[in-house]
Amino acid sequence: ERQEELCRLARHNFPLLGLTNTHVVCADCTDYLAQMPAADLLFLDPARRNSMGRKTVCIEDCEPDVCALLPQLLAKSQYTVLKLSPMLDIAAAMRSLGCVRQVFVVSTGGECKDLLLVLAQSEAQPVRITACEGPTHFTFTPDEEAQAQPRYADRCAAYLYEPGPALLKAGAFKLTATRFQLDKLHPHSHLYTSAQRVDGFPGRRFEVVQTFGFGKQDLKQLRHTAPRANLTVRNFPASTETLRAKLKLREGGDNYIFATTLNDQSHVLLLCRKC
């Protein structure tokens, strides 16, 4: 750590936390890396702000530049773990680094919080990507996702499934359907359905109360049935704010409405409740 004050606080706090096997060094990692002994694992959390204090996302814009340090990192340890921005494009990061062996996408409180890349010098093998949605982990390879052939639903059945943010970030859009034997609503909607309830899904599950179209009578009935609802838009040609204003819906309550596109290109409103 480059800031002496943070080092002082760490030296004070670690023993209080029972961490007696730590050693705090006040130094720049680019200087320290050259003379440090070899380690089993290195963990880096590069600063994601530029000299103007603005947030950065790309690996090359973080400090230090991990791409420039990569040969030294791989020479000093068997594994290197990078903690990077959850906004980072995973495929682009894999191309930039070239030695990614595992990817972990971590969601907490309904939000994608962390992106961890595990680097190693070992022989090339399929990269394993794991979406961590609380206690549920979904692991796959890019080839498995590319080769997956999901079924597409003609309509929404009794249950609707919305992937968690980590699963969406990880990009297992087709494989999610095949692994859990669900039907996908549309190639780009990333919502799934089933006639029977499926447990263990890494996201939210809903019971479908009714499907509405956009005719005047449908919208009138929807407003009467659910005057207050949580509105979500997935693969739909309007923003949440615009659609809420059009539907004249108040926000909140136990009702959930998904505005989405079905496989036949029709637009629907799915009134659901959590289950």
Short mmCIF file of C-alpha atoms in Angstrom, two decimals:
data_model
loop_
_atom_site.label_atom_id
_atom_site.label_comp_id
_atom_site.label_asym_id
_atom_site.label_seq_id
_atom_site.Cartn_x
_atom_site.Cartn_y
_atom_site.Cartn_z
CA GLU A 1 0.00 0.00 0.00
CA ARG A 2 1.40 3.39 -1.04
CA GLN A 3 -0.36 5.48 1.62
CA GLU A 4 1.46 5.41 4.96
CA GLU A 5 -1.68 6.29 6.93
CA LEU A 6 -3.55 3.29 5.53
CA CYS A 7 -0.57 1.09 6.35
CA ARG A 8 -0.56 2.40 9.93
CA LEU A 9 -4.27 1.67 10.31
CA ALA A 10 -3.86 -1.82 8.86
CA ARG A 11 -0.99 -2.61 11.26
CA HIS A 12 -3.23 -1.51 14.12
CA ASN A 13 -6.42 -3.28 13.00
CA PHE A 14 -5.12 -6.64 11.79
CA PRO A 15 -4.09 -7.94 15.26
CA LEU A 16 -7.42 -6.75 16.69
CA LEU A 17 -9.15 -8.87 14.05
CA GLY A 18 -7.04 -11.89 14.96
CA LEU A 19 -4.96 -11.68 11.77
CA THR A 20 -1.53 -12.41 13.17
CA ASN A 21 0.04 -13.78 9.98
CA THR A 22 0.07 -10.49 8.05
CA HIS A 23 2.90 -8.18 7.06
CA VAL A 24 2.11 -4.66 5.85
CA VAL A 25 4.51 -2.98 3.45
CA CYS A 26 4.32 0.69 2.50
CA ALA A 27 5.54 0.69 -1.08
CA ASP A 28 4.54 0.95 -4.71
CA CYS A 29 3.67 -2.52 -5.99
CA THR A 30 5.55 -2.00 -9.24
CA ASP A 31 8.74 -1.46 -7.23
CA TYR A 32 8.02 -4.11 -4.63
CA LEU A 33 7.14 -6.80 -7.16
CA ALA A 34 10.65 -6.80 -8.61
CA GLN A 35 12.30 -7.75 -5.32
CA MET A 36 9.59 -9.74 -3.51
CA PRO A 37 9.98 -13.51 -3.04
CA ALA A 38 7.87 -15.95 -5.02
CA ALA A 39 4.35 -16.60 -3.71
CA ASP A 40 1.65 -19.22 -4.20
CA LEU A 41 -0.94 -16.57 -5.01
CA LEU A 42 -1.03 -12.83 -5.63
CA PHE A 43 -4.18 -10.74 -5.21
CA LEU A 44 -4.43 -7.34 -6.89
CA ASP A 45 -7.18 -4.74 -6.60
CA PRO A 46 -5.99 -2.00 -9.00
CA ALA A 47 -7.16 1.55 -8.34
CA ARG A 48 -10.07 2.31 -10.65
CA ARG A 49 -9.75 6.09 -10.68
CA ASN A 50 -7.59 8.24 -12.94
CA SER A 51 -5.48 11.26 -11.97
CA MET A 52 -8.62 13.43 -12.12
CA GLY A 53 -10.44 11.17 -9.64
CA ARG A 54 -12.85 9.82 -12.24
CA LYS A 55 -13.83 6.17 -12.29
CA THR A 56 -12.21 3.93 -14.88
CA VAL A 57 -13.25 0.52 -16.20
CA CYS A 58 -10.67 -0.76 -18.73
CA ILE A 59 -7.75 -2.75 -17.36
CA GLU A 60 -5.25 -0.48 -19.12
CA ASP A 61 -6.75 2.59 -17.43
CA CYS A 62 -6.43 1.21 -13.89
CA GLU A 63 -3.40 1.77 -11.69
CA PRO A 64 -1.18 -0.13 -11.87
CA ASP A 65 -1.59 -1.33 -15.46
CA VAL A 66 -1.91 -5.08 -14.96
CA CYS A 67 -1.24 -5.80 -18.64
CA ALA A 68 2.19 -4.16 -18.34
CA LEU A 69 2.95 -6.07 -15.10
CA LEU A 70 1.69 -9.42 -16.38
CA PRO A 71 5.08 -11.07 -17.11
CA GLN A 72 6.32 -10.24 -13.60
CA LEU A 73 3.09 -11.37 -11.95
CA LEU A 74 3.15 -14.74 -13.69
CA ALA A 75 6.83 -15.20 -12.88
CA LYS A 76 6.30 -14.49 -9.17
CA SER A 77 3.27 -16.67 -8.47
CA GLN A 78 1.43 -19.77 -9.59
CA TYR A 79 -1.88 -17.88 -9.54
CA THR A 80 -2.79 -14.21 -9.70
CA VAL A 81 -6.29 -13.02 -8.79
CA LEU A 82 -7.47 -9.66 -10.12
CA LYS A 83 -10.41 -7.76 -8.65
CA LEU A 84 -11.78 -5.56 -11.44
CA SER A 85 -14.76 -3.38 -12.24
CA PRO A 86 -18.04 -5.31 -12.67
CA MET A 87 -18.65 -3.04 -15.67
CA LEU A 88 -15.69 -4.56 -17.50
CA ASP A 89 -16.41 -6.62 -20.62
CA ILE A 90 -15.37 -10.18 -19.70
CA ALA A 91 -14.54 -11.29 -23.24
CA ALA A 92 -12.43 -8.15 -23.82
CA ALA A 93 -10.55 -8.72 -20.56
CA MET A 94 -9.81 -12.32 -21.52
CA ARG A 95 -8.44 -11.18 -24.87
CA SER A 96 -6.29 -8.44 -23.27
CA LEU A 97 -4.72 -10.70 -20.66
CA GLY A 98 -4.57 -13.98 -22.57
CA CYS A 99 -3.93 -16.16 -19.50
CA VAL A 100 -7.30 -16.12 -17.73
CA ARG A 101 -8.17 -19.53 -16.35
CA GLN A 102 -11.25 -18.75 -14.23
CA VAL A 103 -13.77 -15.93 -13.94
CA PHE A 104 -15.98 -15.29 -10.91
CA VAL A 105 -18.88 -12.84 -11.10
CA VAL A 106 -20.26 -12.05 -7.64
CA SER A 107 -23.69 -10.58 -6.90
CA THR A 108 -24.76 -9.19 -3.53
CA GLY A 109 -28.09 -7.61 -2.65
CA GLY A 110 -29.41 -7.87 -6.19
CA GLU A 111 -26.43 -6.02 -7.68
CA CYS A 112 -23.32 -7.22 -9.51
CA LYS A 113 -20.50 -6.19 -7.15
CA ASP A 114 -17.28 -7.96 -8.08
CA LEU A 115 -15.49 -9.41 -11.08
CA LEU A 116 -12.56 -11.68 -10.20
CA LEU A 117 -10.18 -13.08 -12.80
CA VAL A 118 -7.77 -15.91 -11.99
CA LEU A 119 -4.59 -15.85 -14.08
CA ALA A 120 -2.07 -18.68 -14.41
CA GLN A 121 0.82 -19.83 -16.59
CA SER A 122 -0.59 -23.34 -16.90
CA GLU A 123 -1.34 -24.81 -20.30
CA ALA A 124 -4.34 -23.37 -22.08
CA GLN A 125 -7.63 -25.02 -21.15
CA PRO A 126 -11.27 -23.95 -21.37
CA VAL A 127 -11.91 -20.90 -19.21
CA ARG A 128 -14.44 -21.62 -16.48
CA ILE A 129 -16.88 -18.83 -15.65
CA THR A 130 -18.81 -18.93 -12.37
CA ALA A 131 -21.77 -16.70 -11.54
CA CYS A 132 -22.16 -16.45 -7.75
CA GLU A 133 -25.73 -15.57 -6.80
CA GLY A 134 -25.68 -15.89 -3.02
CA PRO A 135 -25.26 -19.59 -2.14
CA THR A 136 -26.02 -20.64 -5.75
CA HIS A 137 -23.08 -21.03 -8.15
CA PHE A 138 -23.51 -21.54 -11.88
CA THR A 139 -20.30 -22.65 -13.65
CA PHE A 140 -19.82 -23.04 -17.39
CA THR A 141 -17.39 -22.56 -20.27
CA PRO A 142 -17.88 -20.18 -23.22
CA ASP A 143 -18.08 -23.18 -25.56
CA GLU A 144 -20.93 -24.69 -23.54
CA GLU A 145 -22.89 -21.45 -23.88
CA ALA A 146 -22.14 -21.21 -27.61
CA GLN A 147 -23.32 -24.78 -28.26
CA ALA A 148 -26.45 -24.70 -26.08
CA GLN A 149 -29.73 -25.06 -27.95
CA PRO A 150 -32.61 -23.91 -25.75
CA ARG A 151 -36.30 -24.39 -26.44
CA TYR A 152 -38.34 -21.24 -27.09
CA ALA A 153 -41.81 -20.83 -25.63
CA ASP A 154 -44.86 -19.90 -27.69
CA ARG A 155 -46.29 -18.24 -24.57
CA CYS A 156 -45.43 -17.72 -20.94
CA ALA A 157 -46.37 -20.72 -18.79
CA ALA A 158 -47.21 -20.86 -15.06
CA TYR A 159 -43.78 -19.76 -13.80
CA LEU A 160 -41.37 -17.03 -14.87
CA TYR A 161 -37.65 -16.91 -14.04
CA GLU A 162 -35.45 -13.80 -14.07
CA PRO A 163 -31.67 -14.43 -13.91
CA GLY A 164 -29.74 -12.67 -11.17
CA PRO A 165 -27.29 -9.88 -12.11
CA ALA A 166 -24.22 -12.14 -11.81
CA LEU A 167 -25.71 -14.69 -14.20
CA LEU A 168 -26.62 -11.96 -16.68
CA LYS A 169 -23.13 -10.46 -16.46
CA ALA A 170 -21.54 -13.90 -16.92
CA GLY A 171 -23.50 -14.31 -20.17
CA ALA A 172 -25.01 -17.77 -19.73
CA PHE A 173 -28.16 -16.82 -21.62
CA LYS A 174 -28.87 -20.05 -23.52
CA LEU A 175 -27.23 -22.53 -21.16
CA THR A 176 -29.41 -21.39 -18.27
CA ALA A 177 -32.45 -22.68 -20.14
CA THR A 178 -30.96 -26.07 -20.96
CA ARG A 179 -29.43 -26.65 -17.51
CA PHE A 180 -32.71 -26.00 -15.69
CA GLN A 181 -34.94 -27.43 -18.45
CA LEU A 182 -36.72 -24.11 -18.95
CA ASP A 183 -38.12 -22.52 -22.09
CA LYS A 184 -36.72 -19.17 -23.17
CA LEU A 185 -39.22 -16.46 -24.05
CA HIS A 186 -37.09 -14.91 -26.81
CA PRO A 187 -33.42 -15.09 -27.92
CA HIS A 188 -32.84 -11.58 -26.53
CA SER A 189 -35.30 -11.38 -23.63
CA HIS A 190 -33.29 -13.53 -21.16
CA LEU A 191 -36.43 -14.54 -19.31
CA TYR A 192 -37.46 -18.18 -18.86
CA THR A 193 -40.66 -20.08 -18.18
CA SER A 194 -41.89 -23.50 -17.11
CA ALA A 195 -45.20 -25.24 -16.48
CA GLN A 196 -43.87 -26.83 -13.29
CA ARG A 197 -41.99 -25.03 -10.51
CA VAL A 198 -38.19 -25.42 -10.72
CA ASP A 199 -36.13 -24.88 -7.55
CA GLY A 200 -32.52 -23.73 -7.24
CA PHE A 201 -32.65 -21.15 -10.02
CA PRO A 202 -29.90 -18.48 -9.64
CA GLY A 203 -32.24 -15.51 -9.71
CA ARG A 204 -35.85 -14.62 -8.97
CA ARG A 205 -38.84 -16.89 -9.54
CA PHE A 206 -42.41 -15.71 -10.07
CA GLU A 207 -45.84 -17.23 -10.46
CA VAL A 208 -47.53 -15.82 -13.55
CA VAL A 209 -50.96 -14.43 -12.66
CA GLN A 210 -52.00 -13.25 -16.12
CA THR A 211 -50.62 -12.23 -19.50
CA PHE A 212 -51.83 -8.95 -21.00
CA GLY A 213 -51.49 -7.48 -24.47
CA PHE A 214 -51.60 -3.78 -25.33
CA GLY A 215 -55.21 -3.38 -26.41
CA LYS A 216 -57.34 -0.82 -24.59
CA GLN A 217 -59.33 -3.45 -22.73
CA ASP A 218 -56.17 -5.30 -21.68
CA LEU A 219 -54.56 -2.15 -20.31
CA LYS A 220 -57.76 -1.14 -18.53
CA GLN A 221 -58.01 -4.56 -16.88
CA LEU A 222 -54.33 -4.49 -15.91
CA ARG A 223 -54.68 -1.11 -14.22
CA HIS A 224 -57.72 -2.39 -12.35
CA THR A 225 -56.03 -5.66 -11.30
CA ALA A 226 -52.67 -4.13 -10.36
CA PRO A 227 -52.84 -0.36 -9.79
CA ARG A 228 -49.50 -0.62 -7.95
CA ALA A 229 -46.66 -2.80 -9.27
CA ASN A 230 -42.90 -3.20 -9.67
CA LEU A 231 -42.21 -2.77 -13.39
CA THR A 232 -39.33 -4.42 -15.26
CA VAL A 233 -38.52 -4.03 -18.96
CA ARG A 234 -36.67 -6.81 -20.82
CA ASN A 235 -36.13 -6.63 -24.60
CA PHE A 236 -38.95 -4.14 -25.01
CA PRO A 237 -39.13 -0.97 -27.14
CA ALA A 238 -39.75 1.48 -24.27
CA SER A 239 -38.01 2.51 -21.08
CA THR A 240 -39.37 1.66 -17.64
CA GLU A 241 -40.21 5.32 -16.98
CA THR A 242 -42.06 5.78 -20.29
CA LEU A 243 -44.05 2.58 -19.88
CA ARG A 244 -44.96 3.31 -16.25
CA ALA A 245 -46.33 6.69 -17.30
CA LYS A 246 -48.33 5.12 -20.12
CA LEU A 247 -49.78 2.43 -17.86
CA LYS A 248 -50.45 4.95 -15.06
CA LEU A 249 -49.00 2.54 -12.50
CA ARG A 250 -47.92 3.42 -9.01
CA GLU A 251 -44.62 1.87 -7.94
CA GLY A 252 -44.20 -0.86 -5.31
CA GLY A 253 -46.40 -3.50 -3.75
CA ASP A 254 -46.52 -7.27 -4.22
CA ASN A 255 -47.29 -7.21 -7.95
CA TYR A 256 -44.51 -7.52 -10.54
CA ILE A 257 -45.03 -6.67 -14.20
CA PHE A 258 -42.54 -7.74 -16.88
CA ALA A 259 -42.81 -5.98 -20.22
CA THR A 260 -41.08 -8.17 -22.78
CA THR A 261 -41.10 -9.69 -26.26
CA LEU A 262 -42.12 -13.27 -26.98
CA ASN A 263 -40.56 -15.54 -29.58
CA ASP A 264 -43.23 -14.62 -32.14
CA GLN A 265 -42.17 -10.94 -31.73
CA SER A 266 -45.37 -9.99 -29.89
CA HIS A 267 -45.11 -7.58 -26.95
CA VAL A 268 -46.73 -8.63 -23.69
CA LEU A 269 -47.13 -7.55 -20.08
CA LEU A 270 -46.70 -10.42 -17.61
CA LEU A 271 -48.37 -9.85 -14.24
CA CYS A 272 -46.55 -11.95 -11.65
CA ARG A 273 -46.07 -12.49 -7.94
CA LYS A 274 -42.96 -13.83 -6.22
CA CYS A 275 -43.04 -17.44 -5.16
#
